[in-house]
Short mmCIF file of C-alpha atoms in Angstrom, two decimals:
data_model
loop_
_atom_site.label_atom_id
_atom_site.label_comp_id
_atom_site.label_asym_id
_atom_site.label_seq_id
_atom_site.Cartn_x
_atom_site.Cartn_y
_atom_site.Cartn_z
CA MET A 1 -19.16 -33.84 3.58
CA ARG A 2 -20.80 -30.86 1.88
CA ILE A 3 -18.68 -27.70 2.13
CA VAL A 4 -19.39 -24.12 1.11
CA ILE A 5 -16.11 -22.30 0.47
CA ALA A 6 -16.29 -18.49 0.54
CA LEU A 7 -13.32 -16.80 -1.11
CA GLY A 8 -12.37 -13.33 0.06
CA GLY A 9 -12.76 -10.39 -2.29
CA ASN A 10 -9.02 -10.17 -2.86
CA ALA A 11 -8.51 -13.83 -3.76
CA LEU A 12 -8.33 -13.03 -7.48
CA LEU A 13 -7.03 -9.49 -7.23
CA HIS A 14 -4.75 -8.77 -4.32
CA ARG A 15 -4.32 -5.34 -2.79
CA GLY A 16 -2.06 -3.21 -4.94
CA GLU A 17 -2.14 -5.53 -7.96
CA ARG A 18 -3.03 -4.27 -11.41
CA PRO A 19 -6.45 -5.56 -12.51
CA ASP A 20 -5.05 -7.24 -15.61
CA ALA A 21 -6.63 -10.44 -16.91
CA ASN A 22 -3.38 -12.41 -16.66
CA VAL A 23 -2.97 -11.39 -13.01
CA GLN A 24 -6.45 -12.63 -12.16
CA GLN A 25 -5.89 -15.85 -14.10
CA ARG A 26 -2.70 -16.48 -12.16
CA ASN A 27 -4.51 -15.90 -8.88
CA SER A 28 -7.34 -18.22 -9.93
CA ASP A 29 -4.70 -20.91 -10.46
CA ARG A 30 -3.61 -20.35 -6.85
CA VAL A 31 -7.22 -20.75 -5.68
CA THR A 32 -7.46 -24.03 -7.56
CA THR A 33 -4.28 -25.35 -6.00
CA ALA A 34 -5.58 -24.47 -2.55
CA ILE A 35 -8.98 -26.17 -2.85
CA ALA A 36 -8.39 -29.05 -5.29
CA ALA A 37 -7.90 -31.71 -2.62
CA LEU A 38 -11.13 -30.65 -0.90
CA VAL A 39 -13.03 -30.89 -4.20
CA VAL A 40 -11.77 -34.43 -4.72
CA GLU A 41 -12.82 -35.55 -1.24
CA HIS A 42 -16.04 -33.58 -0.66
CA GLU A 43 -19.07 -31.93 -2.26
CA VAL A 44 -18.05 -28.30 -2.75
CA VAL A 45 -19.86 -25.08 -3.54
CA LEU A 46 -17.53 -22.16 -4.21
CA THR A 47 -18.52 -18.55 -3.64
CA HIS A 48 -16.32 -15.50 -4.14
CA GLY A 49 -16.01 -11.80 -3.53
CA ASN A 50 -15.96 -9.19 -6.26
CA GLY A 51 -15.00 -5.96 -4.50
CA PRO A 52 -12.01 -4.96 -6.65
CA GLN A 53 -13.73 -6.03 -9.87
CA ILE A 54 -17.08 -4.31 -9.33
CA GLY A 55 -15.29 -1.19 -8.13
CA LEU A 56 -13.30 -1.08 -11.36
CA LEU A 57 -16.37 -1.64 -13.53
CA ALA A 58 -18.32 1.03 -11.62
CA VAL A 59 -15.59 3.61 -12.28
CA GLU A 60 -15.36 2.65 -15.95
CA SER A 61 -19.13 2.79 -16.39
CA ALA A 62 -19.45 6.15 -14.66
CA SER A 63 -16.84 7.69 -16.97
CA ASP A 64 -17.90 6.05 -20.25
CA PRO A 65 -19.09 8.80 -22.66
CA ALA A 66 -20.98 6.23 -24.73
CA LEU A 67 -23.46 5.70 -21.88
CA SER A 68 -26.28 8.12 -21.09
CA ALA A 69 -26.17 6.80 -17.51
CA PRO A 70 -23.82 4.43 -15.65
CA CYS A 71 -24.79 0.76 -15.53
CA PRO A 72 -26.53 -0.10 -12.24
CA LEU A 73 -24.66 -2.12 -9.65
CA ASP A 74 -26.88 -5.18 -10.03
CA LEU A 75 -25.83 -5.58 -13.68
CA LEU A 76 -22.19 -4.82 -12.88
CA GLY A 77 -22.35 -7.53 -10.23
CA ALA A 78 -23.68 -9.97 -12.81
CA GLN A 79 -20.76 -9.07 -15.09
CA THR A 80 -18.25 -9.84 -12.35
CA GLN A 81 -19.90 -13.18 -11.65
CA GLY A 82 -19.46 -14.16 -15.29
CA MET A 83 -15.86 -13.01 -15.49
CA ILE A 84 -14.66 -14.49 -12.21
CA GLY A 85 -16.69 -17.65 -12.77
CA SER A 86 -15.04 -18.17 -16.14
CA LEU A 87 -11.54 -17.71 -14.69
CA LEU A 88 -12.24 -20.24 -11.94
CA VAL A 89 -13.90 -22.76 -14.28
CA ARG A 90 -10.88 -22.74 -16.60
CA ALA A 91 -8.40 -23.21 -13.78
CA LEU A 92 -10.43 -25.96 -12.11
CA HIS A 93 -11.09 -27.71 -15.44
CA ASP A 94 -7.36 -28.01 -16.06
CA THR A 95 -6.57 -29.16 -12.52
CA LEU A 96 -9.50 -31.57 -12.11
CA PRO A 97 -10.03 -33.19 -15.53
CA GLY A 98 -13.30 -35.04 -15.82
CA HIS A 99 -14.90 -33.23 -12.91
CA ARG A 100 -18.26 -31.53 -13.50
CA ILE A 101 -17.88 -27.77 -12.95
CA ALA A 102 -20.49 -25.04 -13.48
CA ALA A 103 -20.46 -21.29 -12.84
CA LEU A 104 -23.96 -19.99 -12.17
CA VAL A 105 -25.06 -16.35 -12.23
CA THR A 106 -26.95 -16.10 -8.95
CA HIS A 107 -29.57 -13.62 -7.69
CA THR A 108 -30.12 -12.74 -4.06
CA VAL A 109 -33.47 -11.40 -2.91
CA VAL A 110 -33.36 -8.51 -0.43
CA ARG A 111 -36.16 -6.53 1.19
CA ALA A 112 -37.06 -3.24 -0.48
CA ASP A 113 -37.58 -1.74 2.99
CA ASP A 114 -34.25 -2.94 4.38
CA PRO A 115 -32.85 -0.13 6.61
CA ALA A 116 -29.56 -0.35 4.68
CA PHE A 117 -31.15 1.58 1.81
CA ARG A 118 -31.60 4.54 4.15
CA HIS A 119 -28.08 4.27 5.53
CA PRO A 120 -25.66 3.31 2.72
CA ALA A 121 -22.28 2.31 4.12
CA LYS A 122 -20.63 -0.12 1.67
CA TYR A 123 -17.65 1.45 -0.14
CA VAL A 124 -17.55 0.97 -3.92
CA GLY A 125 -15.01 2.20 -6.44
CA GLN A 126 -12.02 4.49 -6.22
CA ALA A 127 -11.18 7.23 -3.75
CA TYR A 128 -11.46 10.91 -4.75
CA PRO A 129 -10.24 14.20 -3.29
CA PRO A 130 -13.04 15.94 -1.34
CA ASP A 131 -14.06 18.44 -4.07
CA ALA A 132 -14.10 15.81 -6.83
CA ALA A 133 -16.12 13.45 -4.65
CA ARG A 134 -18.72 16.10 -3.83
CA SER A 135 -18.99 17.06 -7.50
CA ARG A 136 -19.64 13.46 -8.56
CA ALA A 137 -22.10 12.98 -5.72
CA ARG A 138 -24.13 15.99 -6.87
CA ALA A 139 -24.02 15.00 -10.54
CA ARG A 140 -24.87 11.33 -10.04
CA GLY A 141 -26.93 11.29 -6.86
CA TRP A 142 -24.26 9.33 -4.97
CA HIS A 143 -23.80 9.08 -1.25
CA ILE A 144 -20.15 9.55 -0.27
CA ALA A 145 -18.12 8.91 2.86
CA GLN A 146 -14.49 9.09 3.89
CA ASP A 147 -12.32 6.05 4.48
CA THR A 148 -8.57 5.69 5.00
CA THR A 149 -7.84 6.34 1.31
CA GLY A 150 -10.06 9.35 0.66
CA TRP A 151 -13.71 10.05 -0.22
CA ARG A 152 -15.58 7.20 -1.88
CA ARG A 153 -19.05 6.28 -3.01
CA VAL A 154 -21.08 4.29 -0.48
CA VAL A 155 -24.09 2.12 -1.34
CA ALA A 156 -26.61 0.01 0.52
CA SER A 157 -25.66 -3.46 1.73
CA PRO A 158 -29.01 -5.10 2.56
CA VAL A 159 -29.38 -8.43 4.35
CA PRO A 160 -29.76 -11.44 2.03
CA GLU A 161 -33.20 -13.01 2.41
CA ARG A 162 -33.29 -15.72 -0.25
CA ILE A 163 -31.17 -17.06 -3.10
CA VAL A 164 -33.26 -17.49 -6.23
CA GLU A 165 -31.25 -20.38 -7.71
CA THR A 166 -30.98 -22.54 -4.55
CA ASP A 167 -32.93 -25.46 -6.06
CA THR A 168 -30.74 -25.41 -9.17
CA ILE A 169 -27.60 -25.45 -7.02
CA ARG A 170 -28.94 -28.48 -5.13
CA ASP A 171 -29.71 -30.27 -8.39
CA LEU A 172 -26.19 -29.62 -9.69
CA LEU A 173 -24.67 -30.93 -6.46
CA ASP A 174 -26.77 -34.07 -6.66
CA ILE A 175 -25.15 -34.99 -10.00
CA GLY A 176 -21.64 -34.39 -8.69
CA THR A 177 -21.04 -30.85 -9.90
CA LEU A 178 -18.68 -28.35 -8.31
CA VAL A 179 -20.84 -25.21 -8.34
CA ILE A 180 -19.41 -21.68 -8.46
CA CYS A 181 -22.18 -19.29 -7.46
CA ALA A 182 -23.34 -16.34 -5.33
CA GLY A 183 -20.36 -14.26 -6.44
CA GLY A 184 -20.15 -10.90 -4.71
CA GLY A 185 -23.11 -11.87 -2.54
CA GLY A 186 -25.29 -12.45 -5.59
CA VAL A 187 -27.03 -10.01 -7.92
CA PRO A 188 -29.25 -7.94 -5.56
CA VAL A 189 -32.94 -8.03 -6.48
CA THR A 190 -36.29 -7.39 -4.85
CA ALA A 191 -39.33 -9.61 -5.45
CA ASP A 192 -42.80 -8.15 -6.04
CA LYS A 193 -45.02 -9.29 -3.17
CA ASP A 194 -47.90 -10.11 -5.53
CA THR A 195 -46.29 -11.43 -8.70
CA GLY A 196 -42.82 -12.41 -7.51
CA ALA A 197 -41.28 -10.42 -10.38
CA LEU A 198 -37.62 -9.60 -9.79
CA SER A 199 -36.16 -6.09 -10.02
CA GLY A 200 -32.50 -5.19 -9.70
CA VAL A 201 -31.51 -2.71 -6.99
CA GLU A 202 -28.54 -0.39 -6.56
CA ALA A 203 -26.80 -2.27 -3.77
CA VAL A 204 -24.06 -4.75 -2.90
CA VAL A 205 -24.97 -7.75 -0.72
CA ASP A 206 -22.35 -8.92 1.76
CA LYS A 207 -20.73 -11.99 0.25
CA ASP A 208 -20.08 -13.77 3.55
CA LEU A 209 -23.66 -13.42 4.80
CA THR A 210 -24.89 -14.77 1.46
CA ALA A 211 -22.47 -17.68 1.73
CA ALA A 212 -23.82 -18.47 5.21
CA LEU A 213 -27.41 -18.35 3.94
CA LEU A 214 -26.54 -20.58 0.98
CA ALA A 215 -24.74 -23.06 3.24
CA GLU A 216 -27.80 -23.22 5.47
CA ASP A 217 -30.23 -23.66 2.58
CA ILE A 218 -28.32 -26.48 0.88
CA LYS A 219 -27.72 -28.22 4.23
CA ALA A 220 -23.94 -27.91 4.12
CA ASP A 221 -21.92 -29.50 6.91
CA PHE A 222 -19.13 -26.93 6.88
CA LEU A 223 -18.75 -23.25 5.98
CA LEU A 224 -15.15 -22.36 5.13
CA ILE A 225 -14.40 -18.63 4.88
CA LEU A 226 -11.01 -18.02 3.29
CA THR A 227 -9.20 -14.70 3.60
CA ASP A 228 -5.68 -13.25 3.73
CA VAL A 229 -4.91 -13.93 7.41
CA PRO A 230 -4.28 -17.33 9.03
CA ASN A 231 -7.02 -16.95 11.63
CA VAL A 232 -9.17 -14.49 13.52
CA TYR A 233 -7.23 -12.25 15.91
CA ALA A 234 -8.50 -10.73 19.12
CA ASP A 235 -7.35 -7.12 19.65
CA TYR A 236 -6.05 -7.07 16.08
CA GLY A 237 -3.39 -4.43 15.39
CA THR A 238 -2.66 -3.78 19.06
CA PRO A 239 0.13 -5.01 21.36
CA LYS A 240 -2.42 -7.44 22.83
CA GLN A 241 -3.12 -9.12 19.48
CA ARG A 242 -3.56 -12.88 19.82
CA PRO A 243 -4.96 -15.63 17.61
CA VAL A 244 -8.42 -17.04 18.25
CA LEU A 245 -8.18 -20.72 17.40
CA ASP A 246 -11.53 -21.95 18.67
CA ALA A 247 -14.77 -20.12 19.50
CA THR A 248 -18.52 -20.44 19.84
CA PRO A 249 -20.80 -17.94 18.08
CA THR A 250 -21.27 -16.05 21.34
CA GLU A 251 -17.54 -15.86 21.97
CA LEU A 252 -16.86 -14.77 18.41
CA ARG A 253 -19.40 -11.95 18.57
CA ARG A 254 -17.78 -10.62 21.74
CA GLY A 255 -14.69 -9.83 19.66
CA GLY A 256 -16.25 -6.66 18.24
CA PHE A 257 -14.54 -7.07 14.88
CA PRO A 258 -14.55 -4.16 12.39
CA ALA A 259 -17.48 -3.99 9.96
CA GLY A 260 -15.14 -3.36 7.04
CA SER A 261 -12.95 -6.44 7.49
CA MET A 262 -13.40 -9.37 9.88
CA GLY A 263 -16.83 -8.38 11.22
CA PRO A 264 -18.99 -9.82 8.40
CA LYS A 265 -16.90 -13.01 8.28
CA ALA A 266 -17.30 -13.56 12.02
CA GLU A 267 -21.04 -12.87 11.85
CA ALA A 268 -21.50 -15.21 8.87
CA ALA A 269 -19.68 -18.04 10.62
CA ALA A 270 -21.66 -17.46 13.82
CA ARG A 271 -25.02 -17.43 11.99
CA PHE A 272 -24.33 -20.65 10.12
CA VAL A 273 -23.26 -22.52 13.25
CA GLU A 274 -26.19 -21.22 15.31
CA ARG A 275 -28.80 -22.04 12.69
CA THR A 276 -27.52 -25.44 11.58
CA GLY A 277 -25.36 -26.94 14.32
CA GLY A 278 -22.63 -27.40 11.70
CA LEU A 279 -19.07 -26.15 11.80
CA ALA A 280 -17.51 -23.04 10.31
CA ALA A 281 -13.93 -21.87 10.06
CA ILE A 282 -12.03 -18.76 9.02
CA GLY A 283 -8.47 -18.84 7.76
CA ALA A 284 -5.97 -18.38 4.97
CA LEU A 285 -6.59 -19.51 1.39
CA ASP A 286 -3.39 -21.55 1.11
CA ALA A 287 -4.30 -23.50 4.26
CA ALA A 288 -7.80 -24.51 3.11
CA TYR A 289 -7.23 -28.26 3.40
CA GLU A 290 -5.50 -27.91 6.77
CA ILE A 291 -8.35 -25.77 8.11
CA VAL A 292 -11.03 -28.33 7.28
CA HIS A 293 -8.94 -30.99 9.01
CA GLY A 294 -8.53 -28.93 12.16
CA ARG A 295 -4.88 -28.01 11.76
CA SER A 296 -5.17 -24.30 10.98
CA GLY A 297 -7.54 -21.35 11.12
CA THR A 298 -10.25 -20.38 13.60
CA LEU A 299 -12.86 -23.09 14.20
CA VAL A 300 -16.38 -21.93 15.09
CA ARG A 301 -18.34 -24.66 16.85
CA PRO A 302 -21.81 -24.91 18.41
CA GLU A 303 -22.44 -23.77 21.97
CA MET A 304 -22.13 -26.49 24.56
CA PRO A 305 -25.54 -27.46 26.02
CA ALA A 306 -26.19 -26.25 29.55
CA VAL A 307 -25.63 -28.93 32.18
#
């Protein structure tokens, strides 16, 4: 079976942890432990989030006096792909000796006229007090918005249209390679309509939607979205909270999950199942093997045909 595994953004850097290299290496070891049995039994493509890492790099770049201007988000995203890919390759190499493993810097084409560029809503970087946030917004041309931690920069999160390296990923799979790719949703680029030339854009592509697109394009059988909760919950955070163990795309979309947490994961799972007829699941990292074998998580299955 061909499986695309999408790691949540906090898989290598948990909430509240210091962003030290040894912390992320330790967490990459945990990822390897969780997915090793699946890699042995199946063809696996591994994608990952980069929220904490790109946020840290964005803050560092914006405050670096050696730079005349901060590095754009597309290049910062490429940096995180290299760093996280290296951490995962090392951990997997030690756990799965003899297995082919490759980390691939991946580019995701988005539309230059995507409405998201007019309505930036993806939080990036640290929170600031109101006056400091407004000052930085004026000086750097940022858009800012308030979340639960304070005022933060917001950027566009356009819909992924195409992954540039899809054919290369297929070729690597065909020779038995575990491929780590599409980190952070991929480096966001636009393609010139006449020449096809690629240009980086100041945006962050949703990692789960990119994983769903990748899974569709490489004809995966299963999309596994791993996060920090054991399954999807209906009415999450209320007295009526209850686990959703099994759902169709239509049923999942009725849940109205928040855009900043479970919403993109639910939509990615629903899209993959609708477009391919395959299976998707959402659940906890440490239960990855159990989820694929139907013993944990939330399974998303195709709609039953009308009788």
